[in-house]
Coordinates of C-alpha atoms in Angstrom, one line a residue:
M1332 CA 0.1 0.2 0.0
A1333 CA 1.2 3.0 -0.7
P1334 CA 2.2 5.5 2.1
G1335 CA 0.1 8.4 4.1
L1336 CA -3.3 7.2 2.6
T1337 CA -5.7 5.8 5.0
E1338 CA -8.7 7.6 4.1
P1339 CA -12.1 4.4 3.2
F1340 CA -13.0 4.3 0.4
I1341 CA -16.6 5.8 -0.6
A1342 CA -18.6 4.0 -3.2
G1343 CA -19.5 6.1 -6.1
S1344 CA -22.9 6.1 -7.4
H1345 CA -22.6 4.0 -10.9
L1346 CA -21.4 0.4 -9.3
S1347 CA -22.4 -2.2 -11.7
G1348 CA -25.8 -3.3 -11.3
K1349 CA -27.5 -0.7 -11.3
P1350 CA -30.3 -0.6 -13.0
V1351 CA -30.1 1.7 -15.7
S1352 CA -33.4 3.8 -17.8
K1353 CA -32.6 2.6 -21.7
S1354 CA -35.0 5.3 -21.9
I1355 CA -31.4 7.3 -21.3
F1356 CA -29.0 5.5 -21.4
P1357 CA -30.1 3.0 -25.0
D1358 CA -27.6 0.4 -25.3
G1359 CA -28.9 -0.2 -20.9
I1360 CA -25.3 0.7 -19.9
K1361 CA -24.4 3.4 -18.0
S1362 CA -20.7 5.4 -18.1
S1363 CA -19.4 4.9 -14.6
G1364 CA -16.9 8.4 -14.6
Q1365 CA -14.4 10.0 -13.0
H1366 CA -13.5 8.2 -9.4
S1367 CA -9.9 8.3 -7.6
P1368 CA -9.0 4.5 -7.1
L1369 CA -8.7 1.9 -4.6
Y1370 CA -6.1 3.4 -2.3
N1371 CA -5.3 0.2 -0.9
E1372 CA -4.3 -1.2 -4.0
L1373 CA -1.9 1.6 -4.9
H1374 CA 2.2 0.7 -4.4
S1375 CA 5.2 1.9 -3.2
F1376 CA 7.9 2.9 -5.4
D1377 CA 10.1 0.0 -4.1
D1378 CA 7.6 -2.5 -6.0
F1379 CA 7.8 -1.4 -9.3
P1380 CA 10.3 -2.6 -11.7
P1381 CA 13.8 -1.7 -12.2
K1382 CA 12.9 -1.4 -16.0
I1383 CA 10.1 -2.3 -18.3
H1384 CA 10.9 -5.1 -21.1
G1385 CA 8.7 -6.8 -23.7
P1386 CA 5.9 -5.7 -27.0
T1387 CA 4.5 -2.4 -25.2
L1388 CA 7.7 -1.2 -25.3
W1389 CA 8.6 1.1 -28.1
K1390 CA 10.9 4.1 -29.5
A1391 CA 9.6 6.4 -31.5
E1392 CA 13.0 5.5 -33.6
D1393 CA 11.3 1.9 -34.1
Y1394 CA 8.4 3.8 -36.2
V1395 CA 9.7 6.8 -37.4
N1396 CA 10.2 5.2 -40.8
A1397 CA 8.8 1.9 -40.6
A1398 CA 4.8 3.2 -41.2
E1399 CA 3.4 -0.5 -42.3
K1400 CA 4.3 -1.8 -38.4
W1401 CA 1.4 1.3 -37.8
I1402 CA -0.2 2.4 -40.7
H1403 CA -3.0 -0.1 -41.4
R1404 CA -4.9 1.2 -44.9
F1405 CA -8.5 0.3 -45.2
E1406 CA -9.2 -2.1 -48.3
E1407 CA -11.9 -2.1 -50.6
E1408 CA -13.4 -4.3 -49.5
E1409 CA -13.6 -2.9 -45.6
I1410 CA -14.7 0.1 -46.4
A1411 CA -17.7 -1.3 -48.5
D1412 CA -18.0 -3.5 -45.5
L1413 CA -17.8 0.2 -43.7
S1414 CA -19.8 1.5 -45.8
D1415 CA -23.3 -1.2 -46.3
A1416 CA -23.1 -1.1 -42.6
A1417 CA -23.4 2.6 -42.0
D1418 CA -26.2 2.7 -44.6
A1419 CA -28.1 0.0 -43.2
F1420 CA -27.5 1.5 -39.5
L1421 CA -29.0 4.5 -40.9
A1422 CA -31.9 2.8 -42.5
S1423 CA -32.8 1.3 -39.1
G1424 CA -34.0 4.6 -37.3
T1425 CA -31.7 3.4 -34.2
P1426 CA -30.4 6.5 -32.6
L1427 CA -26.1 6.6 -33.4
T1428 CA -26.0 6.4 -29.0
G1429 CA -27.7 2.9 -29.8
I1430 CA -25.0 1.2 -31.7
K1431 CA -23.3 -1.4 -31.3
K1432 CA -21.7 -4.5 -32.5
A1433 CA -24.5 -6.5 -32.8
N1434 CA -26.4 -4.7 -34.8
F1435 CA -23.0 -2.8 -37.1
K1436 CA -21.5 -6.3 -38.4
L1437 CA -18.1 -5.8 -39.8
P1438 CA -17.4 -9.7 -41.2
S1439 CA -14.2 -8.5 -43.6
L1440 CA -12.5 -6.4 -41.3
S1441 CA -13.6 -8.6 -37.6
A1442 CA -11.1 -10.9 -37.5
S1443 CA -8.3 -8.3 -38.4
L1444 CA -9.7 -5.9 -35.5
Q1445 CA -9.6 -8.2 -32.9
A1446 CA -5.6 -8.5 -33.4
I1447 CA -5.4 -4.8 -33.7
R1448 CA -7.4 -4.9 -30.3
S1449 CA -5.0 -7.0 -28.8
D1450 CA -1.8 -4.9 -30.2
L1451 CA -3.2 -1.5 -28.5
L1452 CA -4.2 -3.3 -25.5
N1453 CA -1.6 -5.4 -25.2
G1454 CA 1.5 -4.5 -28.0
K1455 CA 2.6 -0.7 -28.8
G1456 CA -0.9 1.1 -27.7
F1457 CA -1.3 2.2 -31.1
I1458 CA -3.2 2.4 -35.1
L1459 CA -3.3 5.0 -37.5
F1460 CA -5.9 3.9 -40.1
K1461 CA -5.6 5.8 -43.6
G1462 CA -8.4 6.0 -46.1
F1463 CA -11.8 6.4 -44.8
P1464 CA -13.7 8.2 -46.8
V1465 CA -15.3 11.0 -45.1
E1466 CA -15.3 13.9 -47.7
E1467 CA -17.0 11.1 -49.9
W1468 CA -19.6 10.2 -46.8
G1469 CA -19.9 13.4 -45.6
N1470 CA -20.1 13.8 -41.3
H1471 CA -23.4 11.9 -40.3
K1472 CA -22.2 8.7 -42.3
S1473 CA -19.1 9.0 -41.1
A1474 CA -19.6 9.6 -37.8
V1475 CA -21.9 5.8 -37.5
A1476 CA -19.0 4.3 -39.4
Y1477 CA -16.6 5.2 -37.3
M1478 CA -18.9 4.8 -34.1
G1479 CA -19.6 0.9 -35.6
L1480 CA -15.7 0.6 -36.1
G1481 CA -14.9 2.0 -32.4
T1482 CA -17.6 -1.4 -31.1
Y1483 CA -14.8 -3.9 -32.0
L1484 CA -12.4 -2.1 -29.9
G1485 CA -14.5 -1.0 -26.6
Y1486 CA -17.3 0.7 -25.1
F1487 CA -18.3 4.3 -26.2
V1488 CA -18.4 6.4 -23.2
S1489 CA -19.2 10.3 -22.4
Q1490 CA -16.5 12.4 -22.9
N1491 CA -17.8 15.7 -20.9
G1492 CA -20.3 16.6 -18.7
R1493 CA -23.1 16.9 -20.9
G1494 CA -22.9 13.4 -22.2
H1495 CA -20.7 13.8 -25.7
V1496 CA -20.5 10.2 -26.7
L1497 CA -19.0 11.4 -30.2
G1498 CA -16.8 13.9 -29.2
H1499 CA -15.4 17.1 -31.7
V1500 CA -11.5 19.0 -31.0
K1501 CA -12.6 22.3 -32.8
D1502 CA -11.9 25.6 -31.5
V1503 CA -14.8 27.5 -30.4
G1504 CA -13.7 30.2 -29.2
D1505 CA -13.1 29.2 -25.8
D1506 CA -9.9 30.7 -23.5
P1507 CA -7.4 28.9 -23.0
K1508 CA -6.0 30.8 -20.3
Q1509 CA -9.4 29.4 -18.1
I1510 CA -7.9 26.6 -17.2
D1511 CA -10.4 26.5 -14.5
K1512 CA -13.6 26.1 -16.7
V1513 CA -11.9 25.8 -20.1
R1514 CA -11.5 21.7 -21.8
I1515 CA -8.1 22.6 -23.6
Y1516 CA -10.3 20.3 -26.4
R1517 CA -12.3 23.3 -27.5
T1518 CA -9.3 25.3 -28.1
R1519 CA -6.7 26.1 -30.7
A1520 CA -3.9 25.9 -28.1
R1521 CA -1.0 23.9 -27.4
Q1522 CA -2.3 20.3 -25.8
F1523 CA 0.6 18.7 -23.5
F1524 CA 1.4 15.2 -23.4
H1525 CA -1.5 13.5 -21.6
Q1526 CA -4.2 10.5 -21.0
D1527 CA -7.4 10.7 -21.0
D1528 CA -10.5 9.4 -19.0
C1529 CA -11.0 6.0 -21.0
D1530 CA -8.9 3.2 -22.1
I1531 CA -8.8 4.2 -25.1
V1532 CA -9.0 7.2 -27.7
G1533 CA -10.0 7.6 -31.0
L1534 CA -9.3 10.7 -33.6
L1535 CA -10.9 11.0 -36.9
C1536 CA -9.7 14.2 -39.3
I1537 CA -12.7 15.5 -40.5
A1538 CA -10.7 19.1 -41.4
R1539 CA -7.0 19.9 -40.9
A1540 CA -5.5 23.2 -39.7
L1541 CA -4.4 25.8 -41.7
E1542 CA -0.8 25.0 -39.8
G1543 CA 0.1 22.8 -37.0
G1544 CA -2.7 21.3 -35.0
E1545 CA 0.0 17.5 -35.2
S1546 CA 0.7 14.9 -33.2
D1547 CA 2.6 13.3 -31.2
I1548 CA 2.5 10.2 -28.9
V1549 CA 5.7 8.7 -26.9
S1550 CA 5.5 5.1 -25.3
S1551 CA 4.1 5.5 -21.2
H1552 CA 6.6 2.7 -20.8
H1553 CA 10.1 4.3 -22.2
V1554 CA 8.9 7.4 -20.7
Y1555 CA 9.0 4.9 -17.6
N1556 CA 12.9 3.5 -18.2
V1557 CA 14.3 7.0 -19.2
L1558 CA 13.3 8.4 -15.9
R1559 CA 14.4 5.6 -14.0
A1560 CA 17.6 5.8 -15.5
E1561 CA 17.9 9.2 -15.5
R1562 CA 15.6 10.7 -12.2
P1563 CA 14.4 8.4 -10.0
D1564 CA 13.3 11.2 -8.2
V1565 CA 11.3 12.5 -10.1
L1566 CA 9.8 9.1 -11.0
R1567 CA 9.3 8.3 -7.2
T1568 CA 7.5 11.6 -7.4
L1569 CA 4.7 10.4 -9.7
T1570 CA 4.1 7.0 -8.0
E1571 CA 3.4 8.4 -5.1
P1572 CA -0.6 9.6 -4.7
I1573 CA -0.4 13.1 -3.9
W1574 CA -1.4 14.3 -7.4
Y1575 CA -4.8 16.1 -7.3
F1576 CA -6.5 16.3 -10.8
D1577 CA -9.3 19.0 -11.2
R1578 CA -12.4 17.8 -12.5
K1579 CA -13.8 21.0 -14.0
G1580 CA -17.3 21.2 -12.5
E1581 CA -18.6 18.4 -14.5
V1582 CA -19.7 16.8 -11.0
S1583 CA -22.2 14.6 -9.8
E1584 CA -24.5 15.0 -6.9
G1585 CA -22.4 14.3 -3.4
E1586 CA -18.7 13.9 -5.1
D1587 CA -15.5 16.0 -5.1
P1588 CA -14.6 18.6 -7.5
Y1589 CA -11.4 16.6 -7.2
I1590 CA -9.4 13.6 -7.5
K1591 CA -6.7 12.3 -5.6
S1592 CA -4.3 10.2 -7.5
A1593 CA -0.8 8.8 -8.3
V1594 CA 0.4 9.4 -12.5
Y1595 CA 2.0 6.0 -12.1
F1596 CA 0.8 2.7 -10.7
L1597 CA 0.6 -0.8 -11.1
E1598 CA -2.0 -3.3 -11.9
K1599 CA -4.1 -5.5 -9.3
G1600 CA -3.2 -8.6 -8.3
S1601 CA 0.5 -10.5 -9.2
N1602 CA 2.4 -9.5 -11.8
G1603 CA 1.1 -6.3 -12.1
R1604 CA 2.5 -4.6 -15.4
V1605 CA 3.0 -0.7 -15.2
H1606 CA 0.4 2.0 -16.3
S1607 CA -0.1 5.4 -16.1
K1608 CA -2.7 8.3 -16.1
Y1609 CA -2.0 11.7 -16.7
D1610 CA -3.4 15.7 -17.6
P1611 CA -0.8 18.5 -16.9
Y1612 CA -4.0 20.9 -17.6
L1613 CA -6.1 19.0 -14.4
I1614 CA -2.9 19.3 -11.9
R1615 CA -2.5 23.6 -12.7
S1616 CA -6.2 24.2 -12.8
L1617 CA -7.1 23.5 -8.4
S1618 CA -5.6 27.0 -7.0
R1619 CA -10.0 27.9 -6.4
F1620 CA -8.9 25.4 -3.9
S1621 CA -5.6 25.6 -2.9
D1622 CA -6.0 29.2 -2.0
Q1623 CA -8.3 28.0 0.1
G1624 CA -6.4 25.4 2.2
I1625 CA -8.8 23.3 1.5
I1626 CA -5.7 20.9 -0.8
P1627 CA -1.8 21.5 -0.8
P1628 CA -0.3 23.4 -3.8
L1629 CA 1.7 21.6 -6.2
S1630 CA 4.7 21.4 -4.9
P1631 CA 8.3 22.0 -5.8
A1632 CA 8.5 18.3 -6.4
Q1633 CA 5.7 18.0 -8.2
L1634 CA 6.1 21.0 -9.9
E1635 CA 9.8 19.8 -11.6
A1636 CA 8.4 16.5 -11.9
A1637 CA 5.6 17.5 -14.2
D1638 CA 8.3 19.6 -16.2
V1639 CA 10.8 16.7 -16.4
L1640 CA 8.2 14.5 -17.7
E1641 CA 6.6 17.3 -20.2
A1642 CA 10.3 17.6 -21.5
T1643 CA 10.8 13.5 -21.8
C1644 CA 8.0 12.9 -23.4
K1645 CA 8.9 15.6 -26.3
R1646 CA 12.4 14.3 -26.1
L1647 CA 10.8 11.1 -26.7
A1648 CA 8.2 11.4 -28.9
L1649 CA 7.0 9.9 -32.4
H1650 CA 5.7 13.2 -34.5
M1651 CA 3.2 12.1 -37.0
I1652 CA 0.4 14.6 -39.0
L1653 CA -3.0 13.0 -39.4
E1654 CA -4.5 14.0 -42.6
V1655 CA -8.2 14.4 -43.6
G1656 CA -9.9 10.6 -43.4
D1657 CA -7.2 9.1 -40.7
I1658 CA -7.8 7.8 -37.9
Q1659 CA -5.9 7.1 -34.8
F1660 CA -6.5 4.8 -31.9
L1661 CA -4.6 4.8 -28.4
T1662 CA -4.1 3.2 -25.7
N1663 CA -3.9 5.6 -22.6
E1664 CA -2.4 2.8 -20.5
L1665 CA 0.3 3.0 -22.8
V1666 CA 0.6 6.1 -24.7
F1667 CA 0.9 9.8 -23.7
H1668 CA -0.1 11.8 -26.1
A1669 CA 0.0 15.7 -27.4
R1670 CA -0.8 18.5 -29.9
T1671 CA 0.4 21.0 -31.3
E1672 CA -0.8 24.5 -31.1
Y1673 CA -2.4 25.5 -34.7
T1674 CA -3.8 28.2 -36.6
D1675 CA -7.0 27.9 -38.8
H1676 CA -8.6 28.4 -42.0
P1677 CA -9.9 32.1 -42.8
P1678 CA -13.3 31.4 -44.0
P1679 CA -15.1 30.1 -45.5
K1680 CA -12.8 27.4 -45.1
P1681 CA -13.1 24.8 -42.4
R1682 CA -11.7 24.9 -39.5
R1683 CA -10.1 21.8 -38.0
H1684 CA -11.8 19.5 -36.6
L1685 CA -11.1 16.3 -35.5
M1686 CA -14.6 13.1 -34.5
R1687 CA -13.4 12.0 -31.0
L1688 CA -14.4 8.4 -29.3
W1689 CA -13.3 7.5 -25.7
L1690 CA -13.8 3.7 -25.3
A1691 CA -13.5 1.5 -22.1
T1692 CA -12.1 -1.9 -22.5
P1693 CA -13.2 -3.7 -18.5
E1694 CA -11.6 -6.2 -17.1
D1695 CA -13.5 -9.1 -18.3
E1696 CA -12.8 -8.5 -21.6
G1697 CA -9.1 -8.1 -22.5
G1698 CA -8.9 -4.9 -20.2
W1699 CA -5.8 -4.0 -18.3
R1700 CA -7.3 -4.7 -13.6
L1701 CA -7.0 -0.8 -12.8
P1702 CA -6.9 -0.3 -9.3
Y1703 CA -10.4 1.6 -9.5
H1704 CA -13.5 0.1 -8.3
D1705 CA -15.4 0.9 -11.5
S1706 CA -12.3 -1.5 -13.4
A1707 CA -14.9 -4.9 -14.3
E1708 CA -17.9 -2.4 -15.1
K1709 CA -18.4 -2.4 -19.2
K1710 CA -18.1 1.6 -19.5
R1711 CA -16.1 1.9 -16.8
G1712 CA -14.1 5.7 -16.7
G1713 CA -15.1 8.1 -19.2
I1714 CA -17.4 11.5 -17.7
Q1715 CA -20.6 11.0 -16.1
V1716 CA -22.7 14.0 -14.3
N1717 CA -26.2 12.3 -12.3
D1718 CA -27.9 10.9 -14.6
Q1719 CA -27.2 12.9 -18.0
A1720 CA -27.9 10.9 -21.7
P1721 CA -25.8 9.9 -23.8
L1722 CA -25.5 12.5 -27.1
A1723 CA -23.5 12.1 -30.4
P1724 CA -23.9 15.4 -31.8
L1725 CA -22.6 15.2 -35.7
D1726 CA -20.2 19.1 -34.7
A1727 CA -19.1 20.7 -31.9
E1728 CA -21.8 22.6 -29.7

């Protein structure tokens, strides 16, 4: 058990087995939402491995000139499958929030998607699809096909307090300096290396920026090994459950407005693998609580650890540019990701636009054994506020 944490665990309001209304949640499953970890499942730094080996460990140089190892270009038959399934789903009149594998059949893609899912969860943790015909299909059919594809990788979860299970990474004019209120994906500001509140995140490029908005990813296991060798003091700080993460007001009744956690974890059970969960914006937007003495401010050691983590990620990252029709999927337990600042085209050209999916992969379907009470739930994680119904808007709201 990690030192210094003796608070009792209080169960949240989204536990498995609690009935939900299908009039609100069409597939009968509710996103579990954000929660603090089970503190008795956390480990001290001495329990962590001296070095990580295996298929989850990779370096940028392994892939920078080897596109065939991480790019899947859709074949004609696969596009035809996606098109037929999307057309059938649209004709059925089922709401987009009710899409699932059972009503989105992909005979030519299902086997390869099973292998891709395995590599996402237990291998390098990322893939880039190319050739998704968004310009031909338009936003509605593209959204259907994209979400249908996603159901083969995981269960979609809500991405914000409004219940969006289809998100939109787009500059809507929000002020990125208001970090206690604004979600950075709704701005054109740089997104520093982070991980989202889900197992797998997907990004479908609908429109590119005039300049910037490029993607960087890095193996969290490679970062771990480098920090262990170069700055073990920083890595130790990152394994300590002393980090407060802001929930930006997206909180259910009776829940705390922040979460106390670590950055690097071990899986539950024996031989637990190392995984991570982190967002630098969420640790730096809590002055409204620390100024009142409700929580401690970031210590000098934490501030240095955050800076060293960002610099290390940046130094080790694999850079990629998402073209229109590209889909990037990555596993948050294994990969940190970032985005460069960008400038949009002037009107009437469209603004940069990525459709986003957050997907959950529960334990009984091969997901990681996370130190959270909802680890076995179908739709673990995400952001769920009370009984907010899931929504799948076709553009940013």
